[in-house]
PDB file of N, CA and C in Angstrom:
ATOM      1  N   GLU A   1       1.201  -1.183   0.406  1.00  0.00           N
ATOM      2  CA  GLU A   1      -0.127   0.106   0.170  1.00  0.00           C
ATOM      3  C   GLU A   1       0.804   1.281  -0.117  1.00  0.00           C
ATOM      4  N   GLY A   2       2.199   0.977   0.753  1.00  0.00           N
ATOM      5  CA  GLY A   2       3.063   2.262   0.572  1.00  0.00           C
ATOM      6  C   GLY A   2       3.583   3.203  -0.185  1.00  0.00           C
ATOM      7  N   ILE A   3       4.199   1.555  -0.690  1.00  0.00           N
ATOM      8  CA  ILE A   3       5.108   1.758  -2.158  1.00  0.00           C
ATOM      9  C   ILE A   3       4.526   2.374  -3.086  1.00  0.00           C
ATOM     10  N   ILE A   4       2.786   1.924  -3.927  1.00  0.00           N
ATOM     11  CA  ILE A   4       2.018   1.713  -4.451  1.00  0.00           C
ATOM     12  C   ILE A   4       1.856   3.531  -4.283  1.00  0.00           C
ATOM     13  N   GLU A   5       1.135   4.293  -3.412  1.00  0.00           N
ATOM     14  CA  GLU A   5       1.095   5.740  -2.638  1.00  0.00           C
ATOM     15  C   GLU A   5       2.473   6.610  -3.230  1.00  0.00           C
ATOM     16  N   GLU A   6       3.430   6.063  -2.707  1.00  0.00           N
ATOM     17  CA  GLU A   6       4.794   6.513  -2.514  1.00  0.00           C
ATOM     18  C   GLU A   6       4.933   6.254  -4.181  1.00  0.00           C
ATOM     19  N   LYS A   7       4.644   5.422  -5.280  1.00  0.00           N
ATOM     20  CA  LYS A   7       4.862   5.847  -6.494  1.00  0.00           C
ATOM     21  C   LYS A   7       3.995   6.897  -6.910  1.00  0.00           C
ATOM     22  N   LYS A   8       2.706   6.934  -6.467  1.00  0.00           N
ATOM     23  CA  LYS A   8       1.690   7.925  -7.389  1.00  0.00           C
ATOM     24  C   LYS A   8       2.089   9.141  -7.154  1.00  0.00           C
ATOM     25  N   ALA A   9       3.018   9.213  -6.035  1.00  0.00           N
ATOM     26  CA  ALA A   9       2.965  11.582  -5.726  1.00  0.00           C
ATOM     27  C   ALA A   9       4.451  11.339  -5.896  1.00  0.00           C
ATOM     28  N   MET A  10       5.477  10.472  -6.286  1.00  0.00           N
ATOM     29  CA  MET A  10       6.839  10.722  -6.771  1.00  0.00           C
ATOM     30  C   MET A  10       5.639  11.029  -7.932  1.00  0.00           C
ATOM     31  N   GLY A  11       5.322  10.199  -8.498  1.00  0.00           N
ATOM     32  CA  GLY A  11       4.677  10.435  -9.924  1.00  0.00           C
ATOM     33  C   GLY A  11       4.180  12.375 -10.838  1.00  0.00           C
ATOM     34  N   ARG A  12       3.105  12.108  -9.826  1.00  0.00           N
ATOM     35  CA  ARG A  12       2.703  13.888  -9.362  1.00  0.00           C
ATOM     36  C   ARG A  12       4.091  14.715  -9.086  1.00  0.00           C
ATOM     37  N   PHE A  13       4.289  14.758  -9.718  1.00  0.00           N
ATOM     38  CA  PHE A  13       6.087  15.886  -8.920  1.00  0.00           C
ATOM     39  C   PHE A  13       6.255  15.440 -10.203  1.00  0.00           C
ATOM     40  N   PHE A  14       7.072  14.596 -10.574  1.00  0.00           N
ATOM     41  CA  PHE A  14       7.570  14.320 -11.842  1.00  0.00           C
ATOM     42  C   PHE A  14       6.625  14.846 -13.528  1.00  0.00           C
ATOM     43  N   GLU A  15       5.520  14.729 -13.659  1.00  0.00           N
ATOM     44  CA  GLU A  15       4.254  15.034 -14.452  1.00  0.00           C
ATOM     45  C   GLU A  15       4.454  16.759 -14.607  1.00  0.00           C
ATOM     46  N   LEU A  16       4.524  16.833 -12.718  1.00  0.00           N
ATOM     47  CA  LEU A  16       4.271  18.143 -12.153  1.00  0.00           C
ATOM     48  C   LEU A  16       6.087  18.810 -13.463  1.00  0.00           C
ATOM     49  N   LEU A  17       6.569  18.303 -12.957  1.00  0.00           N
ATOM     50  CA  LEU A  17       8.304  18.950 -12.989  1.00  0.00           C
ATOM     51  C   LEU A  17       8.098  19.703 -14.463  1.00  0.00           C
ATOM     52  N   ALA A  18       8.329  17.922 -15.385  1.00  0.00           N
ATOM     53  CA  ALA A  18       7.921  17.692 -17.184  1.00  0.00           C
ATOM     54  C   ALA A  18       7.261  18.602 -17.982  1.00  0.00           C
ATOM     55  N   THR A  19       5.254  19.381 -16.971  1.00  0.00           N
ATOM     56  CA  THR A  19       4.750  19.672 -17.817  1.00  0.00           C
ATOM     57  C   THR A  19       4.864  21.131 -17.341  1.00  0.00           C
ATOM     58  N   LYS A  20       4.770  21.645 -15.159  1.00  0.00           N
ATOM     59  CA  LYS A  20       4.050  23.016 -15.222  1.00  0.00           C
ATOM     60  C   LYS A  20       5.571  22.694 -13.889  1.00  0.00           C
ATOM     61  N   PRO A  21       7.312  23.456 -14.524  1.00  0.00           N
ATOM     62  CA  PRO A  21       7.720  23.493 -13.152  1.00  0.00           C
ATOM     63  C   PRO A  21       7.763  23.668 -12.368  1.00  0.00           C
ATOM     64  N   GLY A  22       7.607  25.699 -12.223  1.00  0.00           N
ATOM     65  CA  GLY A  22       6.745  25.923 -11.531  1.00  0.00           C
ATOM     66  C   GLY A  22       6.076  25.788 -10.352  1.00  0.00           C
ATOM     67  N   MET A  23       5.419  24.508 -10.358  1.00  0.00           N
ATOM     68  CA  MET A  23       4.465  23.841  -9.436  1.00  0.00           C
ATOM     69  C   MET A  23       5.038  22.654  -8.231  1.00  0.00           C
ATOM     70  N   VAL A  24       6.521  23.216  -8.389  1.00  0.00           N
ATOM     71  CA  VAL A  24       7.622  21.527  -8.055  1.00  0.00           C
ATOM     72  C   VAL A  24       8.544  23.033  -7.310  1.00  0.00           C
ATOM     73  N   SER A  25       9.183  22.838  -7.018  1.00  0.00           N
ATOM     74  CA  SER A  25      10.447  22.463  -6.331  1.00  0.00           C
ATOM     75  C   SER A  25      11.638  21.645  -5.290  1.00  0.00           C
ATOM     76  N   TYR A  26      11.918  21.767  -5.302  1.00  0.00           N
ATOM     77  CA  TYR A  26      13.838  20.408  -5.783  1.00  0.00           C
ATOM     78  C   TYR A  26      14.991  21.268  -4.208  1.00  0.00           C
ATOM     79  N   GLY A  27      15.563  20.511  -3.619  1.00  0.00           N
ATOM     80  CA  GLY A  27      16.728  20.593  -2.951  1.00  0.00           C
ATOM     81  C   GLY A  27      16.262  21.044  -0.859  1.00  0.00           C
ATOM     82  N   VAL A  28      17.125  20.977  -0.845  1.00  0.00           N
ATOM     83  CA  VAL A  28      17.281  21.517   0.673  1.00  0.00           C
ATOM     84  C   VAL A  28      16.536  22.843   0.341  1.00  0.00           C
ATOM     85  N   ASP A  29      17.097  24.092  -0.127  1.00  0.00           N
ATOM     86  CA  ASP A  29      17.109  25.203   0.450  1.00  0.00           C
ATOM     87  C   ASP A  29      15.690  25.652  -0.216  1.00  0.00           C
ATOM     88  N   GLU A  30      15.833  25.640  -1.513  1.00  0.00           N
ATOM     89  CA  GLU A  30      14.461  25.376  -2.462  1.00  0.00           C
ATOM     90  C   GLU A  30      12.998  25.061  -1.913  1.00  0.00           C
ATOM     91  N   VAL A  31      13.040  23.883  -0.936  1.00  0.00           N
ATOM     92  CA  VAL A  31      11.909  23.600  -0.710  1.00  0.00           C
ATOM     93  C   VAL A  31      11.303  24.011   0.116  1.00  0.00           C
ATOM     94  N   MET A  32      12.317  24.548   1.183  1.00  0.00           N
ATOM     95  CA  MET A  32      11.863  24.960   2.812  1.00  0.00           C
ATOM     96  C   MET A  32      11.628  26.787   2.933  1.00  0.00           C
ATOM     97  N   LYS A  33      12.288  27.415   2.226  1.00  0.00           N
ATOM     98  CA  LYS A  33      12.139  28.478   1.682  1.00  0.00           C
ATOM     99  C   LYS A  33      10.303  28.937   1.138  1.00  0.00           C
ATOM    100  N   ASN A  34      10.044  27.849   0.178  1.00  0.00           N
ATOM    101  CA  ASN A  34       8.697  27.150  -0.140  1.00  0.00           C
ATOM    102  C   ASN A  34       7.578  27.601   0.774  1.00  0.00           C
ATOM    103  N   LEU A  35       8.570  26.114   1.218  1.00  0.00           N
ATOM    104  CA  LEU A  35       7.204  25.737   2.513  1.00  0.00           C
ATOM    105  C   LEU A  35       7.316  26.452   3.879  1.00  0.00           C
ATOM    106  N   LYS A  36       8.535  27.324   3.718  1.00  0.00           N
ATOM    107  CA  LYS A  36       7.826  29.287   4.590  1.00  0.00           C
ATOM    108  C   LYS A  36       7.249  30.389   4.147  1.00  0.00           C
ATOM    109  N   LEU A  37       6.725  29.264   3.193  1.00  0.00           N
ATOM    110  CA  LEU A  37       5.956  30.483   2.889  1.00  0.00           C
ATOM    111  C   LEU A  37       4.551  29.870   2.969  1.00  0.00           C
ATOM    112  N   GLY A  38       4.785  28.786   2.344  1.00  0.00           N
ATOM    113  CA  GLY A  38       3.627  28.634   2.638  1.00  0.00           C
ATOM    114  C   GLY A  38       2.347  28.096   1.392  1.00  0.00           C
ATOM    115  N   ALA A  39       3.677  27.433   0.016  1.00  0.00           N
ATOM    116  CA  ALA A  39       3.340  27.101  -0.312  1.00  0.00           C
ATOM    117  C   ALA A  39       3.406  25.845  -1.175  1.00  0.00           C
ATOM    118  N   VAL A  40       3.958  25.319   0.032  1.00  0.00           N
ATOM    119  CA  VAL A  40       3.929  23.447   0.335  1.00  0.00           C
ATOM    120  C   VAL A  40       2.488  23.043   0.132  1.00  0.00           C
ATOM    121  N   ASP A  41       1.906  22.120  -0.882  1.00  0.00           N
ATOM    122  CA  ASP A  41       0.876  21.264  -0.396  1.00  0.00           C
ATOM    123  C   ASP A  41       1.091  19.975   0.367  1.00  0.00           C
ATOM    124  N   SER A  42       2.643  19.701  -0.495  1.00  0.00           N
ATOM    125  CA  SER A  42       3.168  17.786  -0.206  1.00  0.00           C
ATOM    126  C   SER A  42       4.164  17.674  -0.309  1.00  0.00           C
ATOM    127  N   LEU A  43       4.742  17.426   0.284  1.00  0.00           N
ATOM    128  CA  LEU A  43       6.599  17.872   0.804  1.00  0.00           C
ATOM    129  C   LEU A  43       7.229  16.185   0.522  1.00  0.00           C
ATOM    130  N   LEU A  44       7.837  15.303  -0.255  1.00  0.00           N
ATOM    131  CA  LEU A  44       8.955  14.332  -0.567  1.00  0.00           C
ATOM    132  C   LEU A  44       9.546  14.313  -0.086  1.00  0.00           C
ATOM    133  N   ILE A  45      10.043  13.569   0.897  1.00  0.00           N
ATOM    134  CA  ILE A  45      11.535  13.785   1.585  1.00  0.00           C
ATOM    135  C   ILE A  45      11.822  11.841   1.495  1.00  0.00           C
ATOM    136  N   SER A  46      13.243  12.647   1.630  1.00  0.00           N
ATOM    137  CA  SER A  46      13.332  10.559   1.112  1.00  0.00           C
ATOM    138  C   SER A  46      13.849  10.033   2.110  1.00  0.00           C
ATOM    139  N   GLU A  47      13.395   8.666   2.499  1.00  0.00           N
ATOM    140  CA  GLU A  47      14.406   7.873   4.264  1.00  0.00           C
ATOM    141  C   GLU A  47      15.987   8.972   3.852  1.00  0.00           C
ATOM    142  N   GLU A  48      16.363   8.821   3.150  1.00  0.00           N
ATOM    143  CA  GLU A  48      17.738   8.839   3.597  1.00  0.00           C
ATOM    144  C   GLU A  48      18.562  10.303   3.374  1.00  0.00           C
ATOM    145  N   LEU A  49      17.241  11.536   3.881  1.00  0.00           N
ATOM    146  CA  LEU A  49      17.204  12.560   4.233  1.00  0.00           C
ATOM    147  C   LEU A  49      18.301  12.551   5.840  1.00  0.00           C
ATOM    148  N   ASP A  50      19.036  13.117   5.872  1.00  0.00           N
ATOM    149  CA  ASP A  50      18.882  13.112   7.611  1.00  0.00           C
ATOM    150  C   ASP A  50      18.451  12.666   9.086  1.00  0.00           C
ATOM    151  N   ASP A  51      18.347  12.663   9.618  1.00  0.00           N
ATOM    152  CA  ASP A  51      17.204  12.294  10.453  1.00  0.00           C
ATOM    153  C   ASP A  51      17.273  14.375  11.281  1.00  0.00           C
ATOM    154  N   LYS A  52      18.137  14.469  11.617  1.00  0.00           N
ATOM    155  CA  LYS A  52      17.457  16.100  12.330  1.00  0.00           C
ATOM    156  C   LYS A  52      17.237  17.355  10.389  1.00  0.00           C
ATOM    157  N   LYS A  53      17.464  17.183  10.101  1.00  0.00           N
ATOM    158  CA  LYS A  53      16.772  17.250   8.595  1.00  0.00           C
ATOM    159  C   LYS A  53      15.466  16.924   8.298  1.00  0.00           C
ATOM    160  N   THR A  54      15.585  15.899   8.481  1.00  0.00           N
ATOM    161  CA  THR A  54      14.064  15.958   8.381  1.00  0.00           C
ATOM    162  C   THR A  54      12.571  16.038   8.871  1.00  0.00           C
ATOM    163  N   ALA A  55      13.047  16.117  11.046  1.00  0.00           N
ATOM    164  CA  ALA A  55      12.296  16.797  12.365  1.00  0.00           C
ATOM    165  C   ALA A  55      12.126  18.032  11.164  1.00  0.00           C
ATOM    166  N   GLU A  56      13.130  18.525  10.975  1.00  0.00           N
ATOM    167  CA  GLU A  56      12.965  20.746  10.352  1.00  0.00           C
ATOM    168  C   GLU A  56      12.532  20.381   9.969  1.00  0.00           C
ATOM    169  N   PHE A  57      12.210  19.980   8.739  1.00  0.00           N
ATOM    170  CA  PHE A  57      11.103  20.044   7.724  1.00  0.00           C
ATOM    171  C   PHE A  57       9.482  19.703   8.277  1.00  0.00           C
ATOM    172  N   GLU A  58       9.663  18.689   8.793  1.00  0.00           N
ATOM    173  CA  GLU A  58       8.541  17.708   9.478  1.00  0.00           C
ATOM    174  C   GLU A  58       7.227  18.806  10.300  1.00  0.00           C
ATOM    175  N   LYS A  59       8.599  19.962  11.132  1.00  0.00           N
ATOM    176  CA  LYS A  59       7.768  21.025  12.033  1.00  0.00           C
ATOM    177  C   LYS A  59       7.382  21.930  12.170  1.00  0.00           C
ATOM    178  N   GLU A  60       7.946  22.565  10.380  1.00  0.00           N
ATOM    179  CA  GLU A  60       8.158  23.639   9.380  1.00  0.00           C
ATOM    180  C   GLU A  60       6.592  23.259   8.513  1.00  0.00           C
ATOM    181  N   ALA A  61       6.407  21.838   8.089  1.00  0.00           N
ATOM    182  CA  ALA A  61       5.179  21.695   7.866  1.00  0.00           C
ATOM    183  C   ALA A  61       3.578  21.737   8.265  1.00  0.00           C
ATOM    184  N   GLU A  62       3.928  21.445   9.583  1.00  0.00           N
ATOM    185  CA  GLU A  62       3.706  21.135  10.480  1.00  0.00           C
ATOM    186  C   GLU A  62       2.891  22.478  10.565  1.00  0.00           C
ATOM    187  N   ASN A  63       4.060  23.221  10.565  1.00  0.00           N
ATOM    188  CA  ASN A  63       3.509  24.809  11.253  1.00  0.00           C
ATOM    189  C   ASN A  63       1.966  25.324   9.844  1.00  0.00           C
ATOM    190  N   VAL A  64       2.990  24.742   8.648  1.00  0.00           N
ATOM    191  CA  VAL A  64       1.877  25.484   7.736  1.00  0.00           C
ATOM    192  C   VAL A  64       1.035  24.884   7.202  1.00  0.00           C
ATOM    193  N   GLY A  65       0.940  23.197   7.504  1.00  0.00           N
ATOM    194  CA  GLY A  65      -1.234  22.411   7.382  1.00  0.00           C
ATOM    195  C   GLY A  65      -0.133  22.033   5.904  1.00  0.00           C
ATOM    196  N   THR A  66       1.397  21.080   5.699  1.00  0.00           N
ATOM    197  CA  THR A  66       1.757  20.838   4.559  1.00  0.00           C
ATOM    198  C   THR A  66       1.521  18.685   4.952  1.00  0.00           C
ATOM    199  N   ALA A  67       1.402  18.384   4.088  1.00  0.00           N
ATOM    200  CA  ALA A  67       1.562  17.228   4.682  1.00  0.00           C
ATOM    201  C   ALA A  67       2.227  16.192   4.078  1.00  0.00           C
ATOM    202  N   VAL A  68       3.021  15.215   4.377  1.00  0.00           N
ATOM    203  CA  VAL A  68       4.525  14.713   4.155  1.00  0.00           C
ATOM    204  C   VAL A  68       4.313  13.815   4.295  1.00  0.00           C
ATOM    205  N   ARG A  69       5.376  13.139   3.359  1.00  0.00           N
ATOM    206  CA  ARG A  69       5.489  11.584   2.827  1.00  0.00           C
ATOM    207  C   ARG A  69       6.632  11.308   3.095  1.00  0.00           C
ATOM    208  N   ILE A  70       7.366  10.538   3.731  1.00  0.00           N
ATOM    209  CA  ILE A  70       8.429   9.545   3.184  1.00  0.00           C
ATOM    210  C   ILE A  70       8.612   9.228   2.300  1.00  0.00           C
ATOM    211  N   ILE A  71       9.639   9.386   1.636  1.00  0.00           N
ATOM    212  CA  ILE A  71       9.610   8.248   0.173  1.00  0.00           C
ATOM    213  C   ILE A  71      10.680   7.161   0.411  1.00  0.00           C
ATOM    214  N   SER A  72      10.896   6.013   0.280  1.00  0.00           N
ATOM    215  CA  SER A  72      11.356   4.969   0.262  1.00  0.00           C
ATOM    216  C   SER A  72      12.695   5.464  -1.022  1.00  0.00           C
ATOM    217  N   THR A  73      14.190   4.023  -1.140  1.00  0.00           N
ATOM    218  CA  THR A  73      15.066   4.168  -2.179  1.00  0.00           C
ATOM    219  C   THR A  73      14.645   3.300  -2.620  1.00  0.00           C
ATOM    220  N   GLU A  74      13.432   2.513  -2.108  1.00  0.00           N
ATOM    221  CA  GLU A  74      12.811   0.610  -2.559  1.00  0.00           C
ATOM    222  C   GLU A  74      12.384   1.021  -4.308  1.00  0.00           C
ATOM    223  N   THR A  75      11.846   2.475  -4.424  1.00  0.00           N
ATOM    224  CA  THR A  75      10.926   2.194  -5.937  1.00  0.00           C
ATOM    225  C   THR A  75      11.893   2.505  -6.873  1.00  0.00           C
ATOM    226  N   SER A  76      12.711   3.140  -8.499  1.00  0.00           N
ATOM    227  CA  SER A  76      13.817   3.440  -9.335  1.00  0.00           C
ATOM    228  C   SER A  76      12.966   5.616  -8.799  1.00  0.00           C
ATOM    229  N   GLU A  77      11.361   5.375  -8.309  1.00  0.00           N
ATOM    230  CA  GLU A  77      11.250   6.921  -8.419  1.00  0.00           C
ATOM    231  C   GLU A  77      12.047   7.311  -6.853  1.00  0.00           C
ATOM    232  N   GLY A  78      11.959   6.368  -6.438  1.00  0.00           N
ATOM    233  CA  GLY A  78      12.759   6.900  -4.858  1.00  0.00           C
ATOM    234  C   GLY A  78      14.149   7.347  -4.732  1.00  0.00           C
ATOM    235  N   VAL A  79      14.669   6.549  -5.287  1.00  0.00           N
ATOM    236  CA  VAL A  79      16.521   6.833  -6.039  1.00  0.00           C
ATOM    237  C   VAL A  79      16.203   7.501  -7.082  1.00  0.00           C
ATOM    238  N   GLN A  80      15.230   8.219  -8.193  1.00  0.00           N
ATOM    239  CA  GLN A  80      15.189   9.820  -8.012  1.00  0.00           C
ATOM    240  C   GLN A  80      15.633  10.695  -7.068  1.00  0.00           C
ATOM    241  N   LEU A  81      14.675  10.744  -6.473  1.00  0.00           N
ATOM    242  CA  LEU A  81      13.878  11.740  -5.441  1.00  0.00           C
ATOM    243  C   LEU A  81      16.140  11.949  -4.187  1.00  0.00           C
ATOM    244  N   ARG A  82      15.961  10.606  -4.296  1.00  0.00           N
ATOM    245  CA  ARG A  82      17.232  10.628  -3.346  1.00  0.00           C
ATOM    246  C   ARG A  82      18.701  11.849  -4.302  1.00  0.00           C
ATOM    247  N   ASP A  83      18.721  11.150  -5.185  1.00  0.00           N
ATOM    248  CA  ASP A  83      19.705  11.574  -6.549  1.00  0.00           C
ATOM    249  C   ASP A  83      19.841  13.107  -6.615  1.00  0.00           C
ATOM    250  N   MET A  84      18.264  13.822  -6.028  1.00  0.00           N
ATOM    251  CA  MET A  84      17.451  15.479  -6.690  1.00  0.00           C
ATOM    252  C   MET A  84      18.193  16.008  -5.222  1.00  0.00           C
ATOM    253  N   GLY A  85      18.523  15.193  -4.262  1.00  0.00           N
ATOM    254  CA  GLY A  85      18.310  16.662  -3.578  1.00  0.00           C
ATOM    255  C   GLY A  85      18.402  15.938  -2.363  1.00  0.00           C
ATOM    256  N   LYS A  86      17.314  14.739  -2.278  1.00  0.00           N
ATOM    257  CA  LYS A  86      16.512  14.352  -0.782  1.00  0.00           C
ATOM    258  C   LYS A  86      15.772  14.993  -0.473  1.00  0.00           C
ATOM    259  N   ILE A  87      14.976  15.230  -1.493  1.00  0.00           N
ATOM    260  CA  ILE A  87      13.420  16.252  -0.729  1.00  0.00           C
ATOM    261  C   ILE A  87      12.975  17.209  -1.786  1.00  0.00           C
ATOM    262  N   ALA A  88      11.489  17.316  -2.539  1.00  0.00           N
ATOM    263  CA  ALA A  88      11.184  17.742  -3.385  1.00  0.00           C
ATOM    264  C   ALA A  88       9.857  18.586  -3.065  1.00  0.00           C
ATOM    265  N   ALA A  89       9.218  19.333  -3.198  1.00  0.00           N
ATOM    266  CA  ALA A  89       8.051  20.086  -2.798  1.00  0.00           C
ATOM    267  C   ALA A  89       6.913  20.028  -4.514  1.00  0.00           C
ATOM    268  N   ILE A  90       5.445  19.532  -3.887  1.00  0.00           N
ATOM    269  CA  ILE A  90       4.205  19.914  -4.871  1.00  0.00           C
ATOM    270  C   ILE A  90       3.520  20.732  -4.406  1.00  0.00           C
ATOM    271  N   LEU A  91       4.462  22.097  -4.976  1.00  0.00           N
ATOM    272  CA  LEU A  91       3.265  24.078  -4.866  1.00  0.00           C
ATOM    273  C   LEU A  91       1.147  24.004  -4.673  1.00  0.00           C
ATOM    274  N   ARG A  92       0.720  24.007  -4.053  1.00  0.00           N
ATOM    275  CA  ARG A  92      -0.195  24.703  -4.162  1.00  0.00           C
ATOM    276  C   ARG A  92      -0.712  26.145  -4.952  1.00  0.00           C
ATOM    277  N   TYR A  93       0.103  26.516  -5.480  1.00  0.00           N
ATOM    278  CA  TYR A  93       0.355  27.244  -6.143  1.00  0.00           C
ATOM    279  C   TYR A  93       2.022  27.793  -7.158  1.00  0.00           C
ATOM    280  N   GLU A  94       2.233  28.285  -8.113  1.00  0.00           N
ATOM    281  CA  GLU A  94       3.092  28.833  -8.752  1.00  0.00           C
ATOM    282  C   GLU A  94       3.940  29.942  -8.789  1.00  0.00           C
ATOM    283  N   VAL A  95       4.822  29.586  -8.189  1.00  0.00           N
ATOM    284  CA  VAL A  95       6.562  30.563  -7.428  1.00  0.00           C
ATOM    285  C   VAL A  95       6.612  30.613  -8.419  1.00  0.00           C
ATOM    286  N   LYS A  96       6.805  32.164  -8.413  1.00  0.00           N
ATOM    287  CA  LYS A  96       7.587  32.761  -9.017  1.00  0.00           C
ATOM    288  C   LYS A  96       9.491  33.226  -8.724  1.00  0.00           C
ATOM    289  N   ALA A  97      10.577  32.375  -9.377  1.00  0.00           N
ATOM    290  CA  ALA A  97      11.709  32.197  -8.447  1.00  0.00           C
ATOM    291  C   ALA A  97      12.446  33.665  -8.417  1.00  0.00           C
TER     292      ALA A  97
END
């Protein structure tokens, strides 16, 4: 059940990355910036991200009502997330860089 949900979430992320790149962000700094703005709808955290960082992101997500999903590296999507900086976000609205 978990893996299917993870694949769905990551699939949505990659679909947006390809079609509406302004609706996603990835990498620790960029995602944290958008999270603090309250722009993140769904936070995708690789299980490979260190615990301290994960806790930081989870706390921030809680403050702004963002859904958090921990993504395992058991799927190719999870491996891609790890390789993209271990953290990604699907945004509520487009954030201009």
